[in-house]
JSON list of C-alpha atoms in Angstrom, two decimals:
[
{"chain": "Q", "resi": 1, "resn": "MET", "atom": "CA", "xyz": [-0.09, 0.12, 0.14]},
{"chain": "Q", "resi": 2, "resn": "TRP", "atom": "CA", "xyz": [1.56, 3.22, -1.18]},
{"chain": "Q", "resi": 3, "resn": "LEU", "atom": "CA", "xyz": [0.70, 6.58, 0.63]},
{"chain": "Q", "resi": 4, "resn": "ASN", "atom": "CA", "xyz": [0.88, 9.82, -1.23]},
{"chain": "Q", "resi": 5, "resn": "ASP", "atom": "CA", "xyz": [2.64, 12.96, 0.50]},
{"chain": "Q", "resi": 6, "resn": "THR", "atom": "CA", "xyz": [-0.48, 14.06, 2.39]},
{"chain": "Q", "resi": 7, "resn": "GLN", "atom": "CA", "xyz": [-1.14, 10.68, 3.79]},
{"chain": "Q", "resi": 8, "resn": "LYS", "atom": "CA", "xyz": [2.44, 10.44, 4.88]},
{"chain": "Q", "resi": 9, "resn": "ILE", "atom": "CA", "xyz": [2.14, 13.87, 6.81]},
{"chain": "Q", "resi": 10, "resn": "GLY", "atom": "CA", "xyz": [-0.88, 12.39, 8.62]},
{"chain": "Q", "resi": 11, "resn": "VAL", "atom": "CA", "xyz": [0.75, 9.25, 9.55]},
{"chain": "Q", "resi": 12, "resn": "GLY", "atom": "CA", "xyz": [3.60, 11.46, 11.12]},
{"chain": "Q", "resi": 13, "resn": "LEU", "atom": "CA", "xyz": [0.95, 13.54, 12.85]},
{"chain": "Q", "resi": 14, "resn": "VAL", "atom": "CA", "xyz": [-0.67, 10.50, 14.39]},
{"chain": "Q", "resi": 15, "resn": "VAL", "atom": "CA", "xyz": [2.81, 9.09, 15.55]},
{"chain": "Q", "resi": 16, "resn": "PHE", "atom": "CA", "xyz": [3.71, 12.54, 17.22]},
{"chain": "Q", "resi": 17, "resn": "GLY", "atom": "CA", "xyz": [0.15, 12.81, 18.67]},
{"chain": "Q", "resi": 18, "resn": "LEU", "atom": "CA", "xyz": [0.55, 9.42, 20.10]},
{"chain": "Q", "resi": 19, "resn": "PHE", "atom": "CA", "xyz": [4.10, 10.29, 21.27]},
{"chain": "Q", "resi": 20, "resn": "PHE", "atom": "CA", "xyz": [3.00, 13.50, 23.15]},
{"chain": "Q", "resi": 21, "resn": "MET", "atom": "CA", "xyz": [-0.03, 11.62, 24.67]},
{"chain": "Q", "resi": 22, "resn": "THR", "atom": "CA", "xyz": [2.21, 8.97, 26.01]},
{"chain": "Q", "resi": 23, "resn": "MET", "atom": "CA", "xyz": [4.36, 11.52, 27.47]},
{"chain": "Q", "resi": 24, "resn": "GLY", "atom": "CA", "xyz": [1.27, 13.39, 28.95]},
{"chain": "Q", "resi": 25, "resn": "VAL", "atom": "CA", "xyz": [0.48, 10.18, 30.66]},
{"chain": "Q", "resi": 26, "resn": "VAL", "atom": "CA", "xyz": [4.05, 9.29, 31.97]},
{"chain": "Q", "resi": 27, "resn": "LEU", "atom": "CA", "xyz": [4.62, 12.80, 33.35]},
{"chain": "Q", "resi": 28, "resn": "LEU", "atom": "CA", "xyz": [1.85, 12.32, 35.61]},
{"chain": "Q", "resi": 29, "resn": "LEU", "atom": "CA", "xyz": [-1.37, 13.32, 33.54]},
{"chain": "Q", "resi": 30, "resn": "ASP", "atom": "CA", "xyz": [0.19, 16.62, 32.16]},
{"chain": "Q", "resi": 31, "resn": "VAL", "atom": "CA", "xyz": [-2.96, 18.53, 30.80]},
{"chain": "Q", "resi": 32, "resn": "GLY", "atom": "CA", "xyz": [-0.63, 20.49, 28.21]},
{"chain": "Q", "resi": 33, "resn": "LEU", "atom": "CA", "xyz": [1.04, 17.47, 26.54]},
{"chain": "Q", "resi": 34, "resn": "MET", "atom": "CA", "xyz": [-2.25, 15.61, 26.44]},
{"chain": "Q", "resi": 35, "resn": "ALA", "atom": "CA", "xyz": [-4.10, 18.41, 24.75]},
{"chain": "Q", "resi": 36, "resn": "VAL", "atom": "CA", "xyz": [-1.32, 18.72, 22.20]},
{"chain": "Q", "resi": 37, "resn": "GLY", "atom": "CA", "xyz": [-1.42, 14.99, 21.68]},
{"chain": "Q", "resi": 38, "resn": "ASN", "atom": "CA", "xyz": [-4.97, 15.16, 21.15]},
{"chain": "Q", "resi": 39, "resn": "LEU", "atom": "CA", "xyz": [-4.92, 17.95, 18.66]},
{"chain": "Q", "resi": 40, "resn": "LEU", "atom": "CA", "xyz": [-2.06, 16.29, 16.92]},
{"chain": "Q", "resi": 41, "resn": "PHE", "atom": "CA", "xyz": [-4.08, 12.78, 16.72]},
{"chain": "Q", "resi": 42, "resn": "LEU", "atom": "CA", "xyz": [-7.13, 14.27, 15.34]},
{"chain": "Q", "resi": 43, "resn": "SER", "atom": "CA", "xyz": [-5.39, 16.30, 12.70]},
{"chain": "Q", "resi": 44, "resn": "GLY", "atom": "CA", "xyz": [-3.27, 13.31, 11.70]},
{"chain": "Q", "resi": 45, "resn": "THR", "atom": "CA", "xyz": [-6.26, 10.92, 11.33]},
{"chain": "Q", "resi": 46, "resn": "THR", "atom": "CA", "xyz": [-8.21, 13.61, 9.41]},
{"chain": "Q", "resi": 47, "resn": "THR", "atom": "CA", "xyz": [-5.22, 14.26, 7.09]},
{"chain": "Q", "resi": 48, "resn": "LEU", "atom": "CA", "xyz": [-4.67, 10.40, 6.58]},
{"chain": "Q", "resi": 49, "resn": "LEU", "atom": "CA", "xyz": [-8.22, 9.49, 5.80]},
{"chain": "Q", "resi": 50, "resn": "GLY", "atom": "CA", "xyz": [-9.43, 12.87, 4.34]},
{"chain": "Q", "resi": 51, "resn": "PRO", "atom": "CA", "xyz": [-11.75, 15.48, 5.82]},
{"chain": "Q", "resi": 52, "resn": "GLN", "atom": "CA", "xyz": [-15.09, 13.78, 4.08]},
{"chain": "Q", "resi": 53, "resn": "ARG", "atom": "CA", "xyz": [-14.17, 10.29, 4.96]},
{"chain": "Q", "resi": 54, "resn": "MET", "atom": "CA", "xyz": [-13.40, 10.97, 8.37]},
{"chain": "Q", "resi": 55, "resn": "VAL", "atom": "CA", "xyz": [-16.65, 12.87, 8.67]},
{"chain": "Q", "resi": 56, "resn": "LEU", "atom": "CA", "xyz": [-18.50, 9.98, 7.22]},
{"chain": "Q", "resi": 57, "resn": "TYR", "atom": "CA", "xyz": [-16.63, 7.49, 9.39]},
{"chain": "Q", "resi": 58, "resn": "ILE", "atom": "CA", "xyz": [-17.06, 9.05, 12.85]},
{"chain": "Q", "resi": 59, "resn": "THR", "atom": "CA", "xyz": [-20.76, 9.92, 12.09]},
{"chain": "Q", "resi": 60, "resn": "ARG", "atom": "CA", "xyz": [-21.78, 6.37, 11.26]},
{"chain": "Q", "resi": 61, "resn": "ARG", "atom": "CA", "xyz": [-24.56, 5.02, 13.60]},
{"chain": "Q", "resi": 62, "resn": "ASP", "atom": "CA", "xyz": [-22.22, 2.00, 14.96]},
{"chain": "Q", "resi": 63, "resn": "LYS", "atom": "CA", "xyz": [-19.78, 4.48, 15.57]},
{"chain": "Q", "resi": 64, "resn": "SER", "atom": "CA", "xyz": [-21.52, 7.09, 17.54]},
{"chain": "Q", "resi": 65, "resn": "LEU", "atom": "CA", "xyz": [-20.76, 5.83, 21.05]},
{"chain": "Q", "resi": 66, "resn": "GLY", "atom": "CA", "xyz": [-16.98, 5.71, 20.08]},
{"chain": "Q", "resi": 67, "resn": "SER", "atom": "CA", "xyz": [-17.27, 9.35, 18.55]},
{"chain": "Q", "resi": 68, "resn": "ILE", "atom": "CA", "xyz": [-19.13, 10.57, 21.77]},
{"chain": "Q", "resi": 69, "resn": "SER", "atom": "CA", "xyz": [-16.68, 8.94, 24.10]},
{"chain": "Q", "resi": 70, "resn": "LEU", "atom": "CA", "xyz": [-13.56, 10.33, 22.26]},
{"chain": "Q", "resi": 71, "resn": "VAL", "atom": "CA", "xyz": [-14.79, 13.66, 21.91]},
{"chain": "Q", "resi": 72, "resn": "GLY", "atom": "CA", "xyz": [-15.85, 13.59, 25.69]},
{"chain": "Q", "resi": 73, "resn": "GLY", "atom": "CA", "xyz": [-12.62, 12.60, 26.74]},
{"chain": "Q", "resi": 74, "resn": "ILE", "atom": "CA", "xyz": [-10.90, 15.30, 24.58]},
{"chain": "Q", "resi": 75, "resn": "LEU", "atom": "CA", "xyz": [-13.21, 17.87, 26.36]},
{"chain": "Q", "resi": 76, "resn": "LEU", "atom": "CA", "xyz": [-12.47, 16.46, 29.98]},
{"chain": "Q", "resi": 77, "resn": "VAL", "atom": "CA", "xyz": [-8.82, 16.70, 29.44]},
{"chain": "Q", "resi": 78, "resn": "LEU", "atom": "CA", "xyz": [-9.09, 20.35, 28.11]},
{"chain": "Q", "resi": 79, "resn": "MET", "atom": "CA", "xyz": [-11.22, 20.97, 31.37]},
{"chain": "Q", "resi": 80, "resn": "LYS", "atom": "CA", "xyz": [-8.39, 19.65, 33.36]},
{"chain": "Q", "resi": 81, "resn": "TYR", "atom": "CA", "xyz": [-9.66, 16.34, 34.41]},
{"chain": "Q", "resi": 82, "resn": "PRO", "atom": "CA", "xyz": [-6.92, 14.38, 32.70]},
{"chain": "Q", "resi": 83, "resn": "PHE", "atom": "CA", "xyz": [-7.52, 10.59, 34.38]},
{"chain": "Q", "resi": 84, "resn": "ILE", "atom": "CA", "xyz": [-11.05, 10.38, 33.62]},
{"chain": "Q", "resi": 85, "resn": "GLY", "atom": "CA", "xyz": [-10.65, 12.16, 30.08]},
{"chain": "Q", "resi": 86, "resn": "PHE", "atom": "CA", "xyz": [-7.81, 9.64, 29.14]},
{"chain": "Q", "resi": 87, "resn": "LEU", "atom": "CA", "xyz": [-9.93, 6.86, 30.17]},
{"chain": "Q", "resi": 88, "resn": "CYS", "atom": "CA", "xyz": [-12.85, 7.97, 28.01]},
{"chain": "Q", "resi": 89, "resn": "GLU", "atom": "CA", "xyz": [-10.51, 8.58, 25.18]},
{"chain": "Q", "resi": 90, "resn": "ILE", "atom": "CA", "xyz": [-9.11, 4.98, 25.44]},
{"chain": "Q", "resi": 91, "resn": "TYR", "atom": "CA", "xyz": [-12.54, 3.57, 25.30]},
{"chain": "Q", "resi": 92, "resn": "GLY", "atom": "CA", "xyz": [-13.39, 5.80, 22.47]},
{"chain": "Q", "resi": 93, "resn": "CYS", "atom": "CA", "xyz": [-10.57, 5.07, 20.32]},
{"chain": "Q", "resi": 94, "resn": "VAL", "atom": "CA", "xyz": [-11.10, 1.38, 20.87]},
{"chain": "Q", "resi": 95, "resn": "ARG", "atom": "CA", "xyz": [-14.77, 1.75, 19.76]},
{"chain": "Q", "resi": 96, "resn": "LEU", "atom": "CA", "xyz": [-13.74, 3.63, 16.78]},
{"chain": "Q", "resi": 97, "resn": "PHE", "atom": "CA", "xyz": [-10.90, 2.13, 15.43]},
{"chain": "Q", "resi": 98, "resn": "SER", "atom": "CA", "xyz": [-11.55, -1.51, 16.46]},
{"chain": "Q", "resi": 99, "resn": "ASP", "atom": "CA", "xyz": [-12.20, -2.58, 12.95]},
{"chain": "Q", "resi": 100, "resn": "PHE", "atom": "CA", "xyz": [-8.57, -1.50, 12.00]},
{"chain": "Q", "resi": 101, "resn": "PHE", "atom": "CA", "xyz": [-6.68, -3.67, 14.69]},
{"chain": "Q", "resi": 102, "resn": "PRO", "atom": "CA", "xyz": [-6.52, -6.79, 12.13]},
{"chain": "Q", "resi": 103, "resn": "MET", "atom": "CA", "xyz": [-4.88, -4.70, 9.64]},
{"chain": "Q", "resi": 104, "resn": "ILE", "atom": "CA", "xyz": [-2.54, -3.07, 12.08]},
{"chain": "Q", "resi": 105, "resn": "PHE", "atom": "CA", "xyz": [-1.45, -6.48, 13.58]},
{"chain": "Q", "resi": 106, "resn": "GLY", "atom": "CA", "xyz": [-1.13, -7.96, 10.03]},
{"chain": "Q", "resi": 107, "resn": "PHE", "atom": "CA", "xyz": [1.27, -5.05, 9.28]},
{"chain": "Q", "resi": 108, "resn": "LEU", "atom": "CA", "xyz": [3.04, -5.37, 12.51]},
{"chain": "Q", "resi": 109, "resn": "ARG", "atom": "CA", "xyz": [3.88, -9.07, 12.04]},
{"chain": "Q", "resi": 110, "resn": "GLN", "atom": "CA", "xyz": [5.87, -8.00, 8.86]},
{"chain": "Q", "resi": 111, "resn": "VAL", "atom": "CA", "xyz": [8.15, -5.83, 11.05]},
{"chain": "Q", "resi": 112, "resn": "PRO", "atom": "CA", "xyz": [11.46, -7.43, 11.79]},
{"chain": "Q", "resi": 113, "resn": "LEU", "atom": "CA", "xyz": [11.56, -7.07, 15.44]},
{"chain": "Q", "resi": 114, "resn": "ILE", "atom": "CA", "xyz": [8.09, -6.84, 16.38]},
{"chain": "Q", "resi": 115, "resn": "GLY", "atom": "CA", "xyz": [6.76, -9.64, 14.18]},
{"chain": "Q", "resi": 116, "resn": "PRO", "atom": "CA", "xyz": [8.34, -12.51, 16.16]},
{"chain": "Q", "resi": 117, "resn": "PHE", "atom": "CA", "xyz": [7.22, -11.05, 19.40]},
{"chain": "Q", "resi": 118, "resn": "LEU", "atom": "CA", "xyz": [3.66, -10.97, 18.19]},
{"chain": "Q", "resi": 119, "resn": "SER", "atom": "CA", "xyz": [3.87, -14.47, 16.98]},
{"chain": "Q", "resi": 120, "resn": "LEU", "atom": "CA", "xyz": [4.87, -15.42, 20.62]},
{"chain": "Q", "resi": 121, "resn": "LEU", "atom": "CA", "xyz": [1.74, -13.74, 21.98]},
{"chain": "Q", "resi": 122, "resn": "GLY", "atom": "CA", "xyz": [-0.38, -15.50, 19.53]},
{"chain": "Q", "resi": 123, "resn": "TYR", "atom": "CA", "xyz": [-1.51, -12.50, 17.37]}
]
């Protein structure tokens, strides 16, 4: 699967968003880092999928609970309730992107260092 330049930028934004989010959690739920991570993650997924496809994806009826949880978690983080917001975001991401998990694990199985480890775990 080949990515165009815009999608490559989207992948980079998603990776940086996850990095900032992780650093915000590691540094005792730092609200600033978590907010930057949320912003980068959302802009990266929008850039990766495209604005129209992103809106169509998150407004699907079967994805509504995940969308509401993700947006609610982001709002809770911005209102300085990082722990509850982070839990809501995790739940929302799992509900929204659970369809992509088999594809992600299939890709990770092909990565040299991660593939054998996933095989040991049974994925």
